[in-house]
Amino acid sequence: MKAARIDRPGQSSVVTVAEPSVGADDVLIKVRAVGICGTDLHIFKGEYEAEYPLIPGHEFSGEVVAVGANVINFKVGDRVTADPNIPCNRCSSCQRNEPNQCKNLKAIGVTRSGAFAEYVVAPEGNVFTIGDMTYGAAALIEPLACVVWGIKQVDVQAGDTALVFGAGPMGILVAQSLKQAGAVRVVVTDVVPWRLQMAEQLGATHTVVADAQQAAKLKAIEPDGYDIVVDATGIPAVLEGTFPYAKARGKIWVFGVTPMGTTVKFPSYEVFRKDLKIIGSYAVNRTFPQSIALIKNGAIKVEPLISHQLPLDDFSKGLELAEKDSKRVKVHFNL
Ligand SMILES: [Zn+2]
Ligand SMILES: [Zn+2]
């Protein structure tokens, strides 16, 4: 089968490899749509916990083409997606019911072959039906499931105000989800004006261009600060800059993925003095069902986020688009 592979950090190629073998508990999926995620770019640059050479791709949907002997819930022809994270179910984290913190966590497209390929294999327990959702929308269930886990961690309250740094695909999903969870005012800021237009169309109540007036404008909207301030950029300097915007008792949500090993400075006295909370949220944590429900019921709009659809042969072009093109939101491959 055809697959896009990252041979080593900085080098990718489209190759022909053997189809993945299907174990007794596995489902073989013919990939129909797969998205490039910021994590894939980190993997490409060697900034993430991946194993090379690697076929990445963990945001995908497709059609079941084969099932292992023990599989009971799926049959050939089913339209599905899969949670890429495979916890070991036996370490102390798994025993505490914290599967995203599994000490032996494996992940489709990170530590084992992913979906930038014609076929991908997933354990039955990770597979979910998508009903009549489009394949494009279904390939956004995984990123939204990451947001849903963060929303749970942050514990959004009715009437909260929120400020989101970054109007990329994740920032826009965060903004929509904060609103669904009860935030009444969701301000999004970014350097790219047209991304802000999209954020506004999809639910941001205010948008602010990140220019020389950014700080004054953000302060003017909420002079006392925001209940929730989110970094959805993964840029260390942006994360450092979030603290002055938090209201007393406010929460800083560290959502963007900074490169591994990054440290940032934070105003410790302010955190102490203002009762601030710094909250992390890592990946998906059994949040696929909620993400599917949000998309299926139209509560969160994901399809407008797909800005580019390419064939898999254009993998390296797609990586470049996702990295640099200011006119991109989500880059998808259709197979
Ligand atoms: Zn992702
Ligand atoms: Zn475990």
Short mmCIF file of C-alpha atoms and ligand atoms in Angstrom, two decimals:
data_model
loop_
_atom_site.label_atom_id
_atom_site.label_comp_id
_atom_site.label_asym_id
_atom_site.label_seq_id
_atom_site.Cartn_x
_atom_site.Cartn_y
_atom_site.Cartn_z
CA MET A 1 0.00 0.00 0.00
CA LYS A 2 0.96 3.62 -0.40
CA ALA A 3 2.06 5.45 2.74
CA ALA A 4 3.73 8.70 3.71
CA ARG A 5 6.64 8.14 6.04
CA ILE A 6 8.91 10.32 8.14
CA ASP A 7 12.20 8.49 7.66
CA ARG A 8 14.03 10.55 10.25
CA PRO A 9 13.53 14.07 11.62
CA GLY A 10 13.42 16.47 8.67
CA GLN A 11 12.91 13.89 5.92
CA SER A 12 9.68 12.47 4.54
CA SER A 13 8.84 10.30 1.54
CA VAL A 14 5.86 8.58 -0.04
CA VAL A 15 6.64 4.87 -0.12
CA THR A 16 5.09 1.50 -0.83
CA VAL A 17 4.91 -0.71 2.25
CA ALA A 18 3.14 -3.92 3.22
CA GLU A 19 -0.44 -3.58 4.44
CA PRO A 20 -0.62 -3.74 8.24
CA SER A 21 -1.47 -7.18 9.62
CA VAL A 22 -4.75 -7.55 11.48
CA GLY A 23 -4.59 -9.17 14.93
CA ALA A 24 -7.52 -11.05 16.45
CA ASP A 25 -8.69 -7.94 18.34
CA ASP A 26 -7.99 -5.46 15.52
CA VAL A 27 -9.99 -3.56 12.97
CA LEU A 28 -8.45 -2.77 9.56
CA ILE A 29 -9.56 0.62 8.28
CA LYS A 30 -9.32 1.92 4.72
CA VAL A 31 -8.37 5.54 5.38
CA ARG A 32 -10.63 8.15 3.71
CA ALA A 33 -9.55 11.36 5.41
CA VAL A 34 -6.57 12.21 7.60
CA GLY A 35 -5.48 15.57 8.96
CA ILE A 36 -2.10 17.10 9.68
CA CYS A 37 -1.80 18.14 13.30
CA GLY A 38 0.75 20.39 14.98
CA THR A 39 2.01 17.22 16.64
CA ASP A 40 2.88 15.80 13.20
CA LEU A 41 4.98 18.90 12.54
CA HIS A 42 6.75 18.39 15.88
CA ILE A 43 7.32 14.74 14.92
CA PHE A 44 8.69 15.85 11.53
CA LYS A 45 11.10 18.21 13.28
CA GLY A 46 12.16 15.63 15.88
CA GLU A 47 10.57 17.55 18.75
CA TYR A 48 8.23 14.86 20.02
CA GLU A 49 8.19 11.41 21.63
CA ALA A 50 8.02 9.49 18.33
CA GLU A 51 9.80 6.39 17.03
CA TYR A 52 11.35 6.63 13.53
CA PRO A 53 10.94 5.69 10.75
CA LEU A 54 7.26 6.43 11.26
CA ILE A 55 4.06 6.58 9.25
CA PRO A 56 2.34 9.37 11.21
CA GLY A 57 -1.35 10.32 11.14
CA HIS A 58 -3.60 10.12 14.19
CA GLU A 59 -6.60 12.24 13.10
CA PHE A 60 -8.44 10.05 10.64
CA SER A 61 -11.61 8.38 9.52
CA GLY A 62 -12.40 5.62 7.08
CA GLU A 63 -14.18 2.42 6.30
CA VAL A 64 -13.76 -0.97 7.93
CA VAL A 65 -12.34 -3.49 5.43
CA ALA A 66 -11.44 -6.39 7.73
CA VAL A 67 -11.92 -7.42 11.35
CA GLY A 68 -10.01 -9.85 13.58
CA ALA A 69 -11.58 -13.07 14.88
CA ASN A 70 -12.44 -11.62 18.31
CA VAL A 71 -14.02 -8.38 17.06
CA ILE A 72 -17.70 -8.11 17.96
CA ASN A 73 -18.79 -4.50 17.44
CA PHE A 74 -17.66 -3.80 13.87
CA LYS A 75 -18.14 -5.29 10.45
CA VAL A 76 -16.82 -4.66 6.96
CA GLY A 77 -18.29 -1.46 5.52
CA ASP A 78 -18.76 0.40 8.83
CA ARG A 79 -17.78 4.07 8.76
CA VAL A 80 -15.43 4.70 11.67
CA THR A 81 -12.73 6.71 13.37
CA ALA A 82 -10.34 5.64 16.14
CA ASP A 83 -8.88 7.07 19.32
CA PRO A 84 -5.16 6.83 18.57
CA ASN A 85 -4.09 6.43 22.20
CA ILE A 86 -3.50 2.89 23.42
CA PRO A 87 -2.92 2.67 27.17
CA CYS A 88 -1.43 -0.49 28.67
CA ASN A 89 -4.28 -0.98 31.20
CA ARG A 90 -1.84 -2.34 33.81
CA CYS A 91 0.49 0.45 34.98
CA SER A 92 -0.21 2.49 38.10
CA SER A 93 -1.66 5.40 36.05
CA CYS A 94 -4.04 3.10 34.21
CA GLN A 95 -5.01 1.57 37.55
CA ARG A 96 -5.89 5.05 38.76
CA ASN A 97 -8.11 5.45 35.66
CA GLU A 98 -5.77 8.01 34.07
CA PRO A 99 -5.22 6.37 30.69
CA ASN A 100 -3.77 9.50 29.03
CA GLN A 101 -1.02 9.37 31.68
CA CYS A 102 -0.27 5.69 31.01
CA LYS A 103 3.41 4.98 31.62
CA ASN A 104 3.55 2.74 28.55
CA LEU A 105 1.26 4.77 26.31
CA LYS A 106 1.36 3.79 22.66
CA ALA A 107 -0.31 5.85 19.98
CA ILE A 108 -1.32 5.24 16.39
CA GLY A 109 0.74 7.61 14.26
CA VAL A 110 3.23 8.35 17.03
CA THR A 111 4.74 5.10 18.31
CA ARG A 112 3.13 2.79 15.73
CA SER A 113 2.01 3.14 12.12
CA GLY A 114 -0.61 5.79 11.55
CA ALA A 115 -3.09 6.89 8.94
CA PHE A 116 -1.05 8.74 6.33
CA ALA A 117 -1.48 5.50 4.42
CA GLU A 118 -4.13 3.61 2.51
CA TYR A 119 -4.81 1.37 5.51
CA VAL A 120 -4.39 1.65 9.24
CA VAL A 121 -5.05 -0.89 11.97
CA ALA A 122 -6.61 -0.08 15.37
CA PRO A 123 -7.61 -2.22 18.35
CA GLU A 124 -11.40 -2.68 18.46
CA GLY A 125 -11.65 -0.86 21.79
CA ASN A 126 -10.29 2.29 20.15
CA VAL A 127 -12.74 2.31 17.23
CA PHE A 128 -15.92 4.39 17.10
CA THR A 129 -18.69 4.55 14.50
CA ILE A 130 -19.28 7.95 12.91
CA GLY A 131 -22.76 7.40 11.48
CA ASP A 132 -23.41 9.62 8.48
CA MET A 133 -20.87 12.28 9.44
CA THR A 134 -18.62 13.22 6.51
CA TYR A 135 -15.16 11.64 6.57
CA GLY A 136 -13.66 15.13 6.72
CA ALA A 137 -15.64 16.07 9.83
CA ALA A 138 -14.88 12.69 11.41
CA ALA A 139 -11.14 13.26 10.98
CA LEU A 140 -11.61 16.22 13.34
CA ILE A 141 -13.12 14.14 16.15
CA GLU A 142 -9.65 13.49 17.59
CA PRO A 143 -8.53 17.13 17.84
CA LEU A 144 -11.90 18.08 19.33
CA ALA A 145 -11.57 15.20 21.81
CA CYS A 146 -8.30 16.80 23.00
CA VAL A 147 -10.17 20.06 23.53
CA VAL A 148 -12.97 18.26 25.40
CA TRP A 149 -10.43 16.79 27.82
CA GLY A 150 -9.00 20.27 28.42
CA ILE A 151 -12.48 21.71 28.99
CA LYS A 152 -12.99 19.08 31.69
CA GLN A 153 -9.64 19.89 33.28
CA VAL A 154 -10.36 23.62 33.26
CA ASP A 155 -13.83 23.13 34.74
CA VAL A 156 -15.50 25.99 32.86
CA GLN A 157 -18.24 27.74 34.85
CA ALA A 158 -21.43 29.32 33.53
CA GLY A 159 -20.80 33.01 32.93
CA ASP A 160 -17.01 32.73 32.62
CA THR A 161 -15.05 35.04 30.35
CA ALA A 162 -12.24 33.60 28.27
CA LEU A 163 -9.32 34.74 26.18
CA VAL A 164 -7.78 32.41 23.59
CA PHE A 165 -4.35 33.09 22.10
CA GLY A 166 -4.18 31.55 18.62
CA ALA A 167 -6.90 31.19 15.98
CA GLY A 168 -5.50 28.05 14.40
CA PRO A 169 -7.75 24.99 14.15
CA MET A 170 -7.23 24.19 17.84
CA GLY A 171 -7.78 27.75 19.01
CA ILE A 172 -11.05 27.90 17.08
CA LEU A 173 -12.19 24.54 18.50
CA VAL A 174 -11.23 25.76 21.98
CA ALA A 175 -13.23 28.98 21.51
CA GLN A 176 -16.31 27.09 20.34
CA SER A 177 -16.02 24.56 23.14
CA LEU A 178 -15.57 27.19 25.86
CA LYS A 179 -18.79 28.79 24.69
CA GLN A 180 -20.64 25.49 24.62
CA ALA A 181 -19.40 24.84 28.15
CA GLY A 182 -20.84 28.08 29.49
CA ALA A 183 -18.38 30.89 28.79
CA VAL A 184 -20.36 33.98 27.80
CA ARG A 185 -17.53 36.02 26.39
CA VAL A 186 -14.81 34.36 24.31
CA VAL A 187 -12.13 36.64 22.89
CA VAL A 188 -9.70 35.24 20.32
CA THR A 189 -6.44 36.93 19.35
CA ASP A 190 -4.05 36.05 16.51
CA VAL A 191 -1.66 37.74 14.10
CA VAL A 192 -3.66 36.62 11.03
CA PRO A 193 -6.83 38.71 10.50
CA TRP A 194 -8.68 36.26 8.24
CA ARG A 195 -8.29 33.47 10.78
CA LEU A 196 -9.95 35.81 13.26
CA GLN A 197 -12.85 36.23 10.84
CA MET A 198 -13.29 32.48 10.89
CA ALA A 199 -13.10 32.44 14.69
CA GLU A 200 -15.83 35.07 14.77
CA GLN A 201 -18.03 33.17 12.32
CA LEU A 202 -17.68 30.06 14.46
CA GLY A 203 -18.49 31.62 17.81
CA ALA A 204 -15.85 34.00 19.18
CA THR A 205 -17.64 37.00 20.67
CA HIS A 206 -14.68 39.33 20.07
CA THR A 207 -11.47 39.11 18.07
CA VAL A 208 -8.32 41.18 18.42
CA VAL A 209 -5.44 41.32 15.95
CA ALA A 210 -2.12 40.68 17.69
CA ASP A 211 -0.50 44.00 16.79
CA ALA A 212 0.97 46.87 18.84
CA GLN A 213 -2.48 47.69 20.30
CA GLN A 214 -3.25 44.08 21.30
CA ALA A 215 -2.65 44.50 25.04
CA ALA A 216 -4.68 47.71 25.29
CA LYS A 217 -7.58 46.20 23.35
CA LEU A 218 -7.65 42.99 25.39
CA LYS A 219 -7.59 45.01 28.62
CA ALA A 220 -10.36 47.28 27.35
CA ILE A 221 -12.69 44.33 26.74
CA GLU A 222 -12.21 42.93 30.26
CA PRO A 223 -10.48 45.48 32.52
CA ASP A 224 -10.39 43.01 35.46
CA GLY A 225 -9.01 40.23 33.29
CA TYR A 226 -10.43 36.89 32.13
CA ASP A 227 -11.56 33.86 34.11
CA ILE A 228 -9.80 31.57 31.61
CA VAL A 229 -6.76 32.41 29.49
CA VAL A 230 -5.68 29.79 26.98
CA ASP A 231 -2.49 29.43 25.01
CA ALA A 232 -3.41 27.62 21.80
CA THR A 233 -0.24 28.58 19.95
CA GLY A 234 2.48 26.48 21.61
CA ILE A 235 4.79 29.48 21.28
CA PRO A 236 6.70 29.88 24.57
CA ALA A 237 6.70 33.70 24.43
CA VAL A 238 2.93 33.75 23.89
CA LEU A 239 2.40 31.43 26.86
CA GLU A 240 4.58 33.70 29.01
CA GLY A 241 2.45 36.63 27.93
CA THR A 242 -0.85 35.08 29.08
CA PHE A 243 -0.42 35.75 32.81
CA PRO A 244 -1.21 39.49 32.94
CA TYR A 245 -4.65 38.80 31.42
CA ALA A 246 -5.90 36.43 34.11
CA LYS A 247 -8.51 37.74 36.51
CA ALA A 248 -7.97 37.07 40.23
CA ARG A 249 -8.76 33.35 40.78
CA GLY A 250 -8.34 32.94 37.02
CA LYS A 251 -7.04 29.88 35.20
CA ILE A 252 -4.21 29.66 32.66
CA TRP A 253 -4.81 26.70 30.37
CA VAL A 254 -1.60 25.36 28.79
CA PHE A 255 -3.02 23.76 25.65
CA GLY A 256 -0.59 24.57 22.82
CA VAL A 257 2.31 22.12 22.56
CA THR A 258 5.62 23.87 23.19
CA PRO A 259 8.70 21.97 22.03
CA MET A 260 9.79 19.25 24.48
CA GLY A 261 12.24 20.61 27.04
CA THR A 262 10.91 24.17 26.86
CA THR A 263 10.83 26.21 30.04
CA VAL A 264 9.00 29.54 30.34
CA LYS A 265 9.14 32.28 32.95
CA PHE A 266 6.03 33.14 34.89
CA PRO A 267 5.30 35.89 37.44
CA SER A 268 5.24 33.69 40.55
CA TYR A 269 4.26 36.53 42.86
CA GLU A 270 1.21 37.28 40.69
CA VAL A 271 0.21 33.62 40.67
CA PHE A 272 0.42 33.65 44.47
CA ARG A 273 -1.21 37.04 44.95
CA LYS A 274 -4.10 36.49 42.53
CA ASP A 275 -4.89 32.85 43.45
CA LEU A 276 -4.19 31.77 39.86
CA LYS A 277 -4.32 28.20 38.61
CA ILE A 278 -2.09 26.82 35.85
CA ILE A 279 -3.78 23.88 34.15
CA GLY A 280 -2.38 21.43 31.64
CA SER A 281 -4.33 19.04 29.46
CA TYR A 282 -2.68 16.25 27.54
CA ALA A 283 -4.19 14.59 24.49
CA VAL A 284 -7.46 12.69 24.58
CA ASN A 285 -8.69 11.05 27.75
CA ARG A 286 -11.67 8.85 26.96
CA THR A 287 -13.33 11.88 25.37
CA PHE A 288 -14.16 10.54 21.91
CA PRO A 289 -17.85 9.93 22.73
CA GLN A 290 -18.37 13.55 23.82
CA SER A 291 -16.50 14.87 20.80
CA ILE A 292 -18.61 12.74 18.44
CA ALA A 293 -21.79 13.96 20.16
CA LEU A 294 -20.75 17.62 19.85
CA ILE A 295 -20.09 17.31 16.12
CA LYS A 296 -23.07 15.06 15.34
CA ASN A 297 -25.51 17.43 17.02
CA GLY A 298 -24.08 20.52 15.36
CA ALA A 299 -22.93 22.03 18.66
CA ILE A 300 -19.40 22.40 17.31
CA LYS A 301 -18.74 23.18 13.65
CA VAL A 302 -15.64 21.48 12.32
CA GLU A 303 -15.97 21.35 8.54
CA PRO A 304 -15.21 25.05 7.91
CA LEU A 305 -11.80 24.38 9.46
CA ILE A 306 -10.71 22.19 6.54
CA SER A 307 -8.86 24.69 4.34
CA HIS A 308 -6.90 22.29 2.14
CA GLN A 309 -7.61 18.81 0.76
CA LEU A 310 -4.72 17.08 -0.97
CA PRO A 311 -3.86 13.62 -2.31
CA LEU A 312 -1.39 11.63 -0.20
CA ASP A 313 1.30 12.01 -2.91
CA ASP A 314 1.49 15.67 -1.88
CA PHE A 315 2.50 14.78 1.69
CA SER A 316 5.60 16.97 1.84
CA LYS A 317 3.68 19.85 0.27
CA GLY A 318 0.99 19.36 2.92
CA LEU A 319 3.58 19.51 5.72
CA GLU A 320 4.92 22.72 4.26
CA LEU A 321 1.43 24.22 3.96
CA ALA A 322 0.60 23.26 7.54
CA GLU A 323 3.84 24.77 8.77
CA LYS A 324 4.01 28.03 6.87
CA ASP A 325 1.00 28.97 4.78
CA SER A 326 -0.86 31.82 6.42
CA LYS A 327 -3.98 30.84 4.45
CA ARG A 328 -4.26 27.41 5.99
CA VAL A 329 -6.33 26.19 8.87
CA LYS A 330 -6.56 22.40 8.69
CA VAL A 331 -4.76 20.47 5.96
CA HIS A 332 -6.42 17.15 5.10
CA PHE A 333 -5.50 14.32 2.78
CA ASN A 334 -8.31 12.46 1.07
CA LEU A 335 -7.73 8.86 0.02
ZN ZN B 1 -3.47 15.83 16.78
ZN ZN B 2 -0.76 2.14 31.53
#
